[in-house]
PDB file of C-alpha atoms and ligand atoms in Angstrom:
ATOM      1  CA  MET A  12      22.316   5.961   3.500  1.00 59.00           C
ATOM      2  CA  GLU A  13      21.103   9.461   4.361  1.00 82.00           C
ATOM      3  CA  ARG A  14      17.374   9.607   3.796  1.00 95.00           C
ATOM      4  CA  ASN A  15      14.978  12.501   3.699  1.00 98.00           C
ATOM      5  CA  VAL A  16      11.353  11.484   3.917  1.00 98.00           C
ATOM      6  CA  LYS A  17       8.504  13.574   2.573  1.00 98.00           C
ATOM      7  CA  ILE A  18       5.114  12.745   4.069  1.00 98.00           C
ATOM      8  CA  LEU A  19       2.207  13.114   1.630  1.00 98.00           C
ATOM      9  CA  GLY A  20      -1.277  12.676   3.094  1.00 98.00           C
ATOM     10  CA  ALA A  21      -3.870  11.240   0.716  1.00 98.00           C
ATOM     11  CA  PRO A  22      -7.104  11.431   2.741  1.00 97.00           C
ATOM     12  CA  THR A  23      -9.409   9.537   0.436  1.00 97.00           C
ATOM     13  CA  ASP A  24     -11.894   6.706   0.769  1.00 96.00           C
ATOM     14  CA  TYR A  25     -13.274   6.682  -2.770  1.00 95.00           C
ATOM     15  CA  GLY A  26     -11.752   3.266  -3.448  1.00 96.00           C
ATOM     16  CA  ALA A  27     -13.186   1.603  -0.335  1.00 95.00           C
ATOM     17  CA  ASN A  28     -16.581   0.545   0.870  1.00 79.00           C
ATOM     18  CA  ARG A  29     -16.018   1.740   4.428  1.00 75.00           C
ATOM     19  CA  ARG A  30     -16.032   5.410   5.353  1.00 88.00           C
ATOM     20  CA  GLY A  31     -13.365   6.482   7.782  1.00 95.00           C
ATOM     21  CA  VAL A  32     -10.240   5.386   5.944  1.00 97.00           C
ATOM     22  CA  ASP A  33     -10.015   8.986   4.686  1.00 97.00           C
ATOM     23  CA  MET A  34      -9.056   9.897   8.260  1.00 97.00           C
ATOM     24  CA  GLY A  35      -6.042   7.602   8.105  1.00 98.00           C
ATOM     25  CA  PRO A  36      -3.459  10.363   7.536  1.00 98.00           C
ATOM     26  CA  SER A  37      -4.657  12.293  10.622  1.00 98.00           C
ATOM     27  CA  ALA A  38      -4.630   9.188  12.781  1.00 98.00           C
ATOM     28  CA  ILE A  39      -1.145   8.220  11.643  1.00 98.00           C
ATOM     29  CA  ARG A  40       0.207  11.710  12.236  1.00 98.00           C
ATOM     30  CA  TYR A  41      -1.481  11.850  15.644  1.00 98.00           C
ATOM     31  CA  ALA A  42       0.202   8.547  16.495  1.00 98.00           C
ATOM     32  CA  GLY A  43       3.530  10.361  16.194  1.00 98.00           C
ATOM     33  CA  LEU A  44       4.793   9.468  12.747  1.00 98.00           C
ATOM     34  CA  ALA A  45       7.230  12.369  12.371  1.00 98.00           C
ATOM     35  CA  ASP A  46       8.897  11.745  15.772  1.00 97.00           C
ATOM     36  CA  GLU A  47       9.041   8.023  15.167  1.00 97.00           C
ATOM     37  CA  LEU A  48      10.756   8.519  11.811  1.00 98.00           C
ATOM     38  CA  THR A  49      13.150  11.044  13.289  1.00 97.00           C
ATOM     39  CA  SER A  50      14.100   8.398  15.846  1.00 94.00           C
ATOM     40  CA  ALA A  51      14.838   6.114  12.889  1.00 94.00           C
ATOM     41  CA  GLY A  52      17.522   8.603  11.887  1.00 95.00           C
ATOM     42  CA  VAL A  53      15.875  10.073   8.820  1.00 97.00           C
ATOM     43  CA  SER A  54      14.976  13.689   8.334  1.00 97.00           C
ATOM     44  CA  VAL A  55      11.295  14.317   7.812  1.00 98.00           C
ATOM     45  CA  GLU A  56       9.160  16.961   6.218  1.00 98.00           C
ATOM     46  CA  ASP A  57       5.392  16.762   6.292  1.00 98.00           C
ATOM     47  CA  ALA A  58       3.929  18.244   3.127  1.00 98.00           C
ATOM     48  CA  GLY A  59       0.401  18.043   4.557  1.00 98.00           C
ATOM     49  CA  ASP A  60      -2.580  16.579   2.781  1.00 98.00           C
ATOM     50  CA  LEU A  61      -3.170  16.544  -0.948  1.00 98.00           C
ATOM     51  CA  SER A  62      -6.454  17.929  -2.096  1.00 96.00           C
ATOM     52  CA  VAL A  63      -9.089  15.283  -2.655  1.00 94.00           C
ATOM     53  CA  PRO A  64     -12.463  15.786  -4.429  1.00 91.00           C
ATOM     54  CA  HIS A  65     -15.061  17.232  -2.123  1.00 82.00           C
ATOM     55  CA  HIS A  66     -16.798  15.024   0.363  1.00 65.00           C
ATOM     56  CA  ALA A  67     -20.148  16.630   0.978  1.00 58.00           C
ATOM     57  CA  THR A  68     -21.595  14.978  -2.086  1.00 62.00           C
ATOM     58  CA  HIS A  69     -19.792  11.697  -1.611  1.00 57.00           C
ATOM     59  CA  ASP A  70     -22.042   8.695  -1.979  1.00 61.00           C
ATOM     60  CA  PRO A  71     -20.096   5.466  -1.527  1.00 55.00           C
ATOM     61  CA  ASP A  72     -22.371   3.664  -3.968  1.00 56.00           C
ATOM     62  CA  ALA A  73     -22.275   6.233  -6.735  1.00 61.00           C
ATOM     63  CA  GLY A  74     -20.750   5.730 -10.157  1.00 64.00           C
ATOM     64  CA  SER A  75     -20.415   2.546 -12.106  1.00 82.00           C
ATOM     65  CA  ASP A  76     -21.093  -0.575 -10.070  1.00 86.00           C
ATOM     66  CA  ASN A  77     -18.057  -2.215 -11.596  1.00 95.00           C
ATOM     67  CA  ALA A  78     -15.612   0.440 -10.485  1.00 95.00           C
ATOM     68  CA  LYS A  79     -17.139   2.865  -8.016  1.00 95.00           C
ATOM     69  CA  HIS A  80     -15.850   6.437  -8.021  1.00 94.00           C
ATOM     70  CA  LEU A  81     -13.285   5.681 -10.666  1.00 94.00           C
ATOM     71  CA  HIS A  82     -13.429   9.331 -11.690  1.00 93.00           C
ATOM     72  CA  GLU A  83     -12.502  10.566  -8.206  1.00 94.00           C
ATOM     73  CA  VAL A  84      -9.883   7.839  -7.847  1.00 96.00           C
ATOM     74  CA  ARG A  85      -8.319   9.014 -11.089  1.00 96.00           C
ATOM     75  CA  GLU A  86      -8.202  12.579  -9.804  1.00 96.00           C
ATOM     76  CA  VAL A  87      -6.457  11.551  -6.565  1.00 97.00           C
ATOM     77  CA  THR A  88      -4.120   9.288  -8.506  1.00 97.00           C
ATOM     78  CA  THR A  89      -2.991  12.140 -10.755  1.00 97.00           C
ATOM     79  CA  THR A  90      -2.436  14.519  -7.842  1.00 98.00           C
ATOM     80  CA  LEU A  91      -0.487  11.944  -5.853  1.00 98.00           C
ATOM     81  CA  ALA A  92       1.597  10.782  -8.832  1.00 98.00           C
ATOM     82  CA  ASP A  93       2.727  14.379  -9.419  1.00 98.00           C
ATOM     83  CA  ALA A  94       3.557  14.894  -5.735  1.00 98.00           C
ATOM     84  CA  VAL A  95       5.494  11.623  -5.548  1.00 98.00           C
ATOM     85  CA  SER A  96       7.544  12.282  -8.660  1.00 98.00           C
ATOM     86  CA  THR A  97       8.296  15.877  -7.606  1.00 98.00           C
ATOM     87  CA  ALA A  98       9.410  14.705  -4.165  1.00 98.00           C
ATOM     88  CA  LEU A  99      11.712  12.125  -5.754  1.00 98.00           C
ATOM     89  CA  ALA A 100      13.164  14.652  -8.164  1.00 98.00           C
ATOM     90  CA  ASP A 101      13.950  16.888  -5.162  1.00 98.00           C
ATOM     91  CA  GLY A 102      15.807  14.076  -3.387  1.00 98.00           C
ATOM     92  CA  TRP A 103      13.080  12.929  -1.000  1.00 98.00           C
ATOM     93  CA  THR A 104      11.761   9.452  -0.312  1.00 98.00           C
ATOM     94  CA  PRO A 105       7.998   9.930  -0.624  1.00 98.00           C
ATOM     95  CA  LEU A 106       5.815   8.336   2.060  1.00 98.00           C
ATOM     96  CA  ALA A 107       2.146   8.447   1.089  1.00 99.00           C
ATOM     97  CA  LEU A 108      -0.458   8.040   3.826  1.00 98.00           C
ATOM     98  CA  GLY A 109      -3.793   6.541   2.797  1.00 97.00           C
ATOM     99  CA  GLY A 110      -6.484   6.581   2.468  1.00 96.00           C
ATOM    100  CA  ASP A 111      -7.603   3.407   0.840  1.00 98.00           C
ATOM    101  CA  HIS A 112      -5.325   1.265  -1.312  1.00 98.00           C
ATOM    102  CA  SER A 113      -6.444   2.854  -4.605  1.00 98.00           C
ATOM    103  CA  ILE A 114      -3.869   5.579  -3.882  1.00 98.00           C
ATOM    104  CA  ALA A 115      -1.185   3.032  -4.771  1.00 98.00           C
ATOM    105  CA  ILE A 116      -1.928   3.632  -8.453  1.00 98.00           C
ATOM    106  CA  GLY A 117      -0.731   7.209  -7.966  1.00 98.00           C
ATOM    107  CA  SER A 118       2.267   6.210  -5.855  1.00 98.00           C
ATOM    108  CA  MET A 119       3.435   3.684  -8.427  1.00 98.00           C
ATOM    109  CA  VAL A 120       2.857   5.918 -11.448  1.00 98.00           C
ATOM    110  CA  GLY A 121       4.706   8.772  -9.719  1.00 98.00           C
ATOM    111  CA  SER A 122       7.546   6.593  -8.491  1.00 98.00           C
ATOM    112  CA  ALA A 123       8.019   5.151 -11.981  1.00 98.00           C
ATOM    113  CA  ARG A 124       8.030   8.465 -13.836  1.00 97.00           C
ATOM    114  CA  ASP A 125      11.832   8.681 -13.935  1.00 96.00           C
ATOM    115  CA  ALA A 126      12.833   5.118 -13.075  1.00 97.00           C
ATOM    116  CA  ASP A 127      12.122   1.448 -13.588  1.00 98.00           C
ATOM    117  CA  ILE A 128      10.544   0.208 -10.393  1.00 98.00           C
ATOM    118  CA  GLY A 129       9.654  -3.045  -8.755  1.00 98.00           C
ATOM    119  CA  VAL A 130       6.914  -3.390  -6.139  1.00 98.00           C
ATOM    120  CA  VAL A 131       6.565  -5.342  -2.906  1.00 99.00           C
ATOM    121  CA  TRP A 132       2.935  -5.464  -1.855  1.00 99.00           C
ATOM    122  CA  PHE A 133       2.337  -6.473   1.786  1.00 99.00           C
ATOM    123  CA  ASP A 134      -1.356  -7.326   1.911  1.00 99.00           C
ATOM    124  CA  ALA A 135      -3.929  -9.941   2.868  1.00 98.00           C
ATOM    125  CA  HIS A 136      -5.450  -9.268  -0.542  1.00 98.00           C
ATOM    126  CA  GLY A 137      -4.244  -9.512  -4.122  1.00 98.00           C
ATOM    127  CA  ASP A 138      -5.777  -6.178  -5.186  1.00 98.00           C
ATOM    128  CA  TYR A 139      -5.627  -7.616  -8.690  1.00 98.00           C
ATOM    129  CA  ASN A 140      -9.313  -7.416  -9.580  1.00 98.00           C
ATOM    130  CA  THR A 141     -10.473  -5.527 -12.639  1.00 98.00           C
ATOM    131  CA  PRO A 142     -13.842  -3.852 -13.095  1.00 97.00           C
ATOM    132  CA  GLU A 143     -15.060  -7.036 -14.800  1.00 96.00           C
ATOM    133  CA  THR A 144     -13.868  -9.453 -12.125  1.00 97.00           C
ATOM    134  CA  SER A 145     -14.416  -7.390  -8.970  1.00 97.00           C
ATOM    135  CA  PRO A 146     -17.202  -8.723  -6.744  1.00 97.00           C
ATOM    136  CA  SER A 147     -17.471  -5.397  -4.922  1.00 96.00           C
ATOM    137  CA  GLY A 148     -16.676  -2.697  -7.455  1.00 96.00           C
ATOM    138  CA  ASN A 149     -14.316  -1.155  -4.900  1.00 97.00           C
ATOM    139  CA  VAL A 150     -11.249   0.180  -6.640  1.00 97.00           C
ATOM    140  CA  HIS A 151      -9.021  -0.513  -3.620  1.00 98.00           C
ATOM    141  CA  GLY A 152      -9.282  -4.163  -4.705  1.00 98.00           C
ATOM    142  CA  MET A 153      -7.831  -3.271  -8.136  1.00 98.00           C
ATOM    143  CA  PRO A 154      -4.691  -1.094  -7.944  1.00 98.00           C
ATOM    144  CA  LEU A 155      -2.192  -3.761  -8.999  1.00 98.00           C
ATOM    145  CA  ALA A 156      -4.266  -4.643 -12.058  1.00 98.00           C
ATOM    146  CA  ALA A 157      -4.664  -0.947 -12.818  1.00 98.00           C
ATOM    147  CA  ALA A 158      -0.939  -0.216 -12.696  1.00 98.00           C
ATOM    148  CA  LEU A 159      -0.204  -3.282 -14.810  1.00 98.00           C
ATOM    149  CA  GLY A 160      -2.906  -2.473 -17.379  1.00 97.00           C
ATOM    150  CA  VAL A 161      -4.856  -5.702 -16.982  1.00 97.00           C
ATOM    151  CA  GLY A 162      -8.306  -6.246 -18.535  1.00 95.00           C
ATOM    152  CA  ASP A 163     -10.420  -3.061 -18.664  1.00 93.00           C
ATOM    153  CA  PHE A 164      -7.422  -1.147 -17.393  1.00 96.00           C
ATOM    154  CA  GLU A 165      -5.609  -1.752 -20.676  1.00 95.00           C
ATOM    155  CA  ALA A 166      -7.498   1.229 -22.047  1.00 93.00           C
ATOM    156  CA  THR A 167      -6.250   3.574 -19.310  1.00 93.00           C
ATOM    157  CA  ASP A 168      -2.839   5.210 -19.477  1.00 93.00           C
ATOM    158  CA  TRP A 169      -1.767   3.883 -16.083  1.00 95.00           C
ATOM    159  CA  ALA A 170       0.220   0.891 -17.298  1.00 93.00           C
ATOM    160  CA  ASN A 171       2.122   2.996 -19.810  1.00 91.00           C
ATOM    161  CA  ALA A 172       2.785   5.605 -17.176  1.00 92.00           C
ATOM    162  CA  SER A 173       4.036   3.074 -14.642  1.00 92.00           C
ATOM    163  CA  GLY A 174       5.975   0.918 -17.106  1.00 93.00           C
ATOM    164  CA  LEU A 175       5.647  -1.679 -14.378  1.00 97.00           C
ATOM    165  CA  SER A 176       6.254  -5.268 -15.322  1.00 97.00           C
ATOM    166  CA  ALA A 177       4.592  -8.106 -13.456  1.00 98.00           C
ATOM    167  CA  GLU A 178       7.943  -9.938 -13.218  1.00 98.00           C
ATOM    168  CA  ASN A 179       9.040  -7.279 -10.746  1.00 98.00           C
ATOM    169  CA  VAL A 180       5.944  -7.411  -8.560  1.00 98.00           C
ATOM    170  CA  ALA A 181       5.766  -9.539  -5.406  1.00 99.00           C
ATOM    171  CA  ILE A 182       2.798  -9.868  -3.082  1.00 99.00           C
ATOM    172  CA  VAL A 183       3.536 -10.967   0.487  1.00 99.00           C
ATOM    173  CA  GLY A 184       1.009 -12.386   2.942  1.00 98.00           C
ATOM    174  CA  LEU A 185      -1.867 -13.209   0.621  1.00 98.00           C
ATOM    175  CA  ARG A 186      -4.795 -14.990   2.282  1.00 98.00           C
ATOM    176  CA  ASP A 187      -8.043 -13.583   0.914  1.00 98.00           C
ATOM    177  CA  VAL A 188      -8.391 -13.676  -2.860  1.00 98.00           C
ATOM    178  CA  ASP A 189     -11.496 -13.746  -5.010  1.00 98.00           C
ATOM    179  CA  LYS A 190     -11.915 -16.725  -7.305  1.00 97.00           C
ATOM    180  CA  THR A 191     -11.319 -15.109 -10.676  1.00 97.00           C
ATOM    181  CA  GLU A 192      -8.685 -12.895  -9.102  1.00 98.00           C
ATOM    182  CA  ALA A 193      -6.801 -15.967  -7.868  1.00 98.00           C
ATOM    183  CA  ALA A 194      -6.795 -17.496 -11.345  1.00 98.00           C
ATOM    184  CA  ALA A 195      -5.605 -14.200 -12.806  1.00 98.00           C
ATOM    185  CA  ILE A 196      -2.744 -13.992 -10.299  1.00 98.00           C
ATOM    186  CA  ARG A 197      -1.750 -17.580 -11.046  1.00 98.00           C
ATOM    187  CA  ASP A 198      -1.769 -16.848 -14.787  1.00 98.00           C
ATOM    188  CA  SER A 199       0.246 -13.661 -14.374  1.00 98.00           C
ATOM    189  CA  ASP A 200       3.982 -13.170 -13.899  1.00 98.00           C
ATOM    190  CA  ILE A 201       3.423 -11.727 -10.435  1.00 98.00           C
ATOM    191  CA  THR A 202       5.183 -13.612  -7.635  1.00 98.00           C
ATOM    192  CA  ALA A 203       2.701 -14.218  -4.837  1.00 98.00           C
ATOM    193  CA  PHE A 204       3.783 -15.397  -1.383  1.00 98.00           C
ATOM    194  CA  THR A 205       0.790 -16.540   0.619  1.00 98.00           C
ATOM    195  CA  MET A 206       0.539 -16.839   4.396  1.00 98.00           C
ATOM    196  CA  SER A 207       1.231 -20.560   3.878  1.00 98.00           C
ATOM    197  CA  ASP A 208       4.575 -19.668   2.322  1.00 98.00           C
ATOM    198  CA  ILE A 209       5.349 -17.575   5.395  1.00 98.00           C
ATOM    199  CA  ASP A 210       4.279 -20.454   7.663  1.00 98.00           C
ATOM    200  CA  GLU A 211       6.478 -22.898   5.803  1.00 98.00           C
ATOM    201  CA  ARG A 212       9.538 -20.847   4.951  1.00 98.00           C
ATOM    202  CA  GLY A 213       9.494 -18.062   7.489  1.00 98.00           C
ATOM    203  CA  ILE A 214       9.201 -14.334   7.032  1.00 98.00           C
ATOM    204  CA  VAL A 215      12.921 -13.776   6.425  1.00 98.00           C
ATOM    205  CA  GLU A 216      13.234 -16.015   3.367  1.00 98.00           C
ATOM    206  CA  VAL A 217       9.927 -14.900   1.929  1.00 99.00           C
ATOM    207  CA  THR A 218      10.643 -11.196   2.333  1.00 99.00           C
ATOM    208  CA  ASN A 219      14.129 -11.525   0.902  1.00 98.00           C
ATOM    209  CA  ASP A 220      12.756 -13.431  -2.088  1.00 98.00           C
ATOM    210  CA  ALA A 221      10.125 -10.744  -2.601  1.00 99.00           C
ATOM    211  CA  LEU A 222      12.800  -8.048  -2.493  1.00 99.00           C
ATOM    212  CA  ASP A 223      14.883 -10.008  -5.005  1.00 98.00           C
ATOM    213  CA  VAL A 224      11.918 -10.137  -7.393  1.00 98.00           C
ATOM    214  CA  ALA A 225      11.348  -6.382  -7.057  1.00 98.00           C
ATOM    215  CA  THR A 226      14.992  -5.319  -7.332  1.00 98.00           C
ATOM    216  CA  ASP A 227      15.898  -7.572 -10.260  1.00 98.00           C
ATOM    217  CA  GLY A 228      16.878  -5.197 -13.051  1.00 98.00           C
ATOM    218  CA  THR A 229      15.047  -2.207 -11.534  1.00 98.00           C
ATOM    219  CA  ASP A 230      16.254   1.133 -10.150  1.00 98.00           C
ATOM    220  CA  GLY A 231      14.319   0.900  -6.886  1.00 98.00           C
ATOM    221  CA  VAL A 232      11.298  -0.523  -5.152  1.00 98.00           C
ATOM    222  CA  HIS A 233       7.914   0.825  -4.155  1.00 98.00           C
ATOM    223  CA  ILE A 234       6.885  -0.636  -0.806  1.00 99.00           C
ATOM    224  CA  SER A 235       3.131  -0.790  -0.352  1.00 99.00           C
ATOM    225  CA  LEU A 236       2.010  -1.670   3.163  1.00 99.00           C
ATOM    226  CA  ASP A 237      -1.688  -2.399   3.582  1.00 99.00           C
ATOM    227  CA  LEU A 238      -2.241  -2.630   7.345  1.00 98.00           C
ATOM    228  CA  ASP A 239      -4.650  -5.532   6.824  1.00 98.00           C
ATOM    229  CA  TRP A 240      -1.524  -7.550   6.005  1.00 98.00           C
ATOM    230  CA  LEU A 241      -1.202  -7.928   9.765  1.00 98.00           C
ATOM    231  CA  ASP A 242      -3.442 -10.104  11.833  1.00 98.00           C
ATOM    232  CA  PRO A 243      -6.547  -8.187  12.981  1.00 98.00           C
ATOM    233  CA  ARG A 244      -5.453  -8.816  16.582  1.00 98.00           C
ATOM    234  CA  GLU A 245      -2.575  -6.443  15.938  1.00 97.00           C
ATOM    235  CA  ALA A 246      -4.305  -4.195  13.433  1.00 98.00           C
ATOM    236  CA  PRO A 247      -8.062  -4.029  14.081  1.00 98.00           C
ATOM    237  CA  GLY A 248      -8.499  -0.611  12.483  1.00 98.00           C
ATOM    238  CA  VAL A 249      -8.903  -1.681   8.862  1.00 98.00           C
ATOM    239  CA  GLY A 250     -11.950  -1.984   6.602  1.00 95.00           C
ATOM    240  CA  THR A 251     -11.326  -5.495   5.308  1.00 96.00           C
ATOM    241  CA  PRO A 252      -9.745  -7.504   8.158  1.00 98.00           C
ATOM    242  CA  VAL A 253      -8.838 -11.157   7.542  1.00 98.00           C
ATOM    243  CA  ARG A 254      -7.797 -13.617  10.239  1.00 98.00           C
ATOM    244  CA  GLY A 255      -4.465 -15.335  10.114  1.00 98.00           C
ATOM    245  CA  GLY A 256      -2.225 -12.451   9.154  1.00 98.00           C
ATOM    246  CA  ALA A 257       1.357 -11.498   9.865  1.00 98.00           C
ATOM    247  CA  THR A 258       2.276 -11.184  13.524  1.00 98.00           C
ATOM    248  CA  TYR A 259       3.733  -8.104  15.136  1.00 98.00           C
ATOM    249  CA  ARG A 260       7.206  -9.656  15.115  1.00 98.00           C
ATOM    250  CA  GLU A 261       6.972 -10.870  11.517  1.00 98.00           C
ATOM    251  CA  ALA A 262       5.890  -7.435  10.379  1.00 98.00           C
ATOM    252  CA  HIS A 263       8.789  -5.688  12.082  1.00 98.00           C
ATOM    253  CA  GLU A 264      11.246  -8.247  10.744  1.00 98.00           C
ATOM    254  CA  ALA A 265       9.960  -7.807   7.201  1.00 98.00           C
ATOM    255  CA  MET A 266      10.236  -4.027   7.477  1.00 98.00           C
ATOM    256  CA  GLU A 267      13.770  -4.310   8.853  1.00 98.00           C
ATOM    257  CA  LEU A 268      14.706  -6.413   5.822  1.00 98.00           C
ATOM    258  CA  VAL A 269      13.227  -3.733   3.587  1.00 98.00           C
ATOM    259  CA  ALA A 270      15.499  -1.194   5.274  1.00 98.00           C
ATOM    260  CA  GLU A 271      18.521  -3.477   5.025  1.00 98.00           C
ATOM    261  CA  SER A 272      18.009  -3.960   1.300  1.00 98.00           C
ATOM    262  CA  GLY A 273      18.467  -0.220   0.768  1.00 98.00           C
ATOM    263  CA  ALA A 274      16.164  -0.588  -2.222  1.00 98.00           C
ATOM    264  CA  MET A 275      13.185   1.490  -1.131  1.00 98.00           C
ATOM    265  CA  ARG A 276      12.371   4.261  -3.579  1.00 98.00           C
ATOM    266  CA  SER A 277       8.877   5.126  -2.391  1.00 98.00           C
ATOM    267  CA  PHE A 278       6.610   3.961   0.391  1.00 98.00           C
ATOM    268  CA  GLU A 279       2.978   4.015   1.450  1.00 98.00           C
ATOM    269  CA  LEU A 280       0.881   3.094   4.458  1.00 98.00           C
ATOM    270  CA  VAL A 281      -2.730   2.416   3.558  1.00 98.00           C
ATOM    271  CA  GLU A 282      -6.118   1.266   4.824  1.00 98.00           C
ATOM    272  CA  VAL A 283      -5.841   2.560   8.411  1.00 98.00           C
ATOM    273  CA  ASN A 284      -9.420   3.305   9.459  1.00 98.00           C
ATOM    274  CA  PRO A 285      -9.540   5.153  12.796  1.00 98.00           C
ATOM    275  CA  ILE A 286     -13.303   4.686  13.124  1.00 97.00           C
ATOM    276  CA  LEU A 287     -12.837   0.930  13.281  1.00 97.00           C
ATOM    277  CA  ASP A 288      -9.665   1.119  15.385  1.00 98.00           C
ATOM    278  CA  GLN A 289      -9.163   0.671  19.127  1.00 97.00           C
ATOM    279  CA  HIS A 290      -7.407   3.626  20.758  1.00 97.00           C
ATOM    280  CA  ASN A 291      -5.529   4.363  17.529  1.00 98.00           C
ATOM    281  CA  GLU A 292      -3.421   1.223  17.917  1.00 98.00           C
ATOM    282  CA  THR A 293      -3.408   0.430  14.199  1.00 98.00           C
ATOM    283  CA  ALA A 294      -2.138   3.911  13.366  1.00 98.00           C
ATOM    284  CA  GLU A 295       0.512   3.553  16.077  1.00 98.00           C
ATOM    285  CA  LEU A 296       1.563   0.227  14.621  1.00 98.00           C
ATOM    286  CA  ALA A 297       1.766   1.815  11.178  1.00 98.00           C
ATOM    287  CA  THR A 298       4.177   4.463  12.488  1.00 98.00           C
ATOM    288  CA  GLU A 299       6.336   1.836  14.192  1.00 98.00           C
ATOM    289  CA  LEU A 300       6.528  -0.293  11.072  1.00 98.00           C
ATOM    290  CA  ALA A 301       7.358   2.726   8.949  1.00 98.00           C
ATOM    291  CA  ALA A 302      10.259   3.460  11.289  1.00 98.00           C
ATOM    292  CA  SER A 303      11.547  -0.106  10.958  1.00 98.00           C
ATOM    293  CA  ALA A 304      11.300   0.102   7.174  1.00 98.00           C
ATOM    294  CA  LEU A 305      13.337   3.312   7.288  1.00 98.00           C
ATOM    295  CA  GLY A 306      16.110   1.913   9.425  1.00 97.00           C
ATOM    296  CA  LYS A 307      15.093   2.007  13.090  1.00 97.00           C
ATOM    297  CA  ARG A 308      16.764  -0.758  15.098  1.00 95.00           C
ATOM    298  CA  ILE A 309      16.414  -2.002  18.658  1.00 93.00           C
ATOM    299  CA  LEU A 310      20.113  -1.427  19.403  1.00 91.00           C
TER     300      LEU A 310
HETATM  301  N1  LIG B 420      -7.017  -2.861  -0.378  1.00 63.20           N
HETATM  302  C1  LIG B 420      -7.926  -3.688   0.114  1.00 63.20           C
HETATM  303  N2  LIG B 420      -8.235  -3.673   1.382  1.00 63.20           N
HETATM  304  N3  LIG B 420      -8.544  -4.491  -0.755  1.00 63.20           N
HETATM  305  C2  LIG B 420      -9.592  -5.384  -0.390  1.00 63.20           C
HETATM  306  C3  LIG B 420     -10.177  -6.025  -1.608  1.00 63.20           C
HETATM  307  C4  LIG B 420     -11.260  -6.994  -1.240  1.00 63.20           C
HETATM  308  C5  LIG B 420     -11.878  -7.737  -2.419  1.00 63.20           C
HETATM  309  N4  LIG B 420     -10.910  -8.586  -3.059  1.00 63.20           N
HETATM  310  C6  LIG B 420     -12.469  -6.766  -3.424  1.00 63.20           C
HETATM  311  O1  LIG B 420     -12.086  -6.713  -4.553  1.00 63.20           O
HETATM  312  O2  LIG B 420     -13.354  -6.029  -3.084  1.00 63.20           O
HETATM  313 MN1   MN B 421      -5.819  -5.638   2.002  1.00 63.20          MN
HETATM  314 MN1   MN B 422      -4.779  -3.735  -0.266  1.00 63.20          MN
END
């Protein structure tokens, strides 16, 4: 399939507790994203960075303790959702560059504006906390709950706007979940594949199952790739690293299966933090994996 990819930078860290993730889009571009995607055979246009609320006054601890900077997150979400849905309407596959994982609310809402979508969420974390269950108050631990309208998020318009149903959401690579969050995931209709599932069944089966969940009855799939899905040995430049993640080979294989499925509607790369990185290797890895997800092959 001919694909045109529109890069949308979302340089924000309002959902995270670690400064620096707002520089993710620059680091990923500097790592050669556009060239790498061109080598995958897609045509690329970089729309630059979206405007994000001003930084000079940014205090990472400001706002409600339960959901820090929710106001700013909402602003970024709205801007990104509009950019994503416009790109789709114009025939592009939107690729959002985070920024922290709270941007996924905007990607999903935008991707779902004119379609029923499923989601595959590659992440060490469940990102299914709500303001009442979150131990940190960081909204990047909440985007799945937000888009599904769980708990406090029922009162927001995000779930209505996304129309997302938990039956079409699959998490892959889970290994660090908060206690109440774990119970909530178990009680939900989300399909969660933990690292143990990958150990036991292999990345191919697990990824294909996840894609089946997300494509079942939907028009397309949003692929959300949190770089902390990978083992910190491969991806040290993230704010919330967790040992025991996907290997370099597993990650490429999973992304190649995403490409093979032909189901990708929208895409995002999140949580790259250049301040915590070593020689930009996490950003470089992000560009490589994006290319695999968009069809790049060894031969
Ligand atoms: N997108 C992420 N890196 N999320 C990390 C979330 C960590 C933890 N579960 C929290 O709620 O704070
Ligand atoms: Mn994560
Ligand atoms: Mn995440």
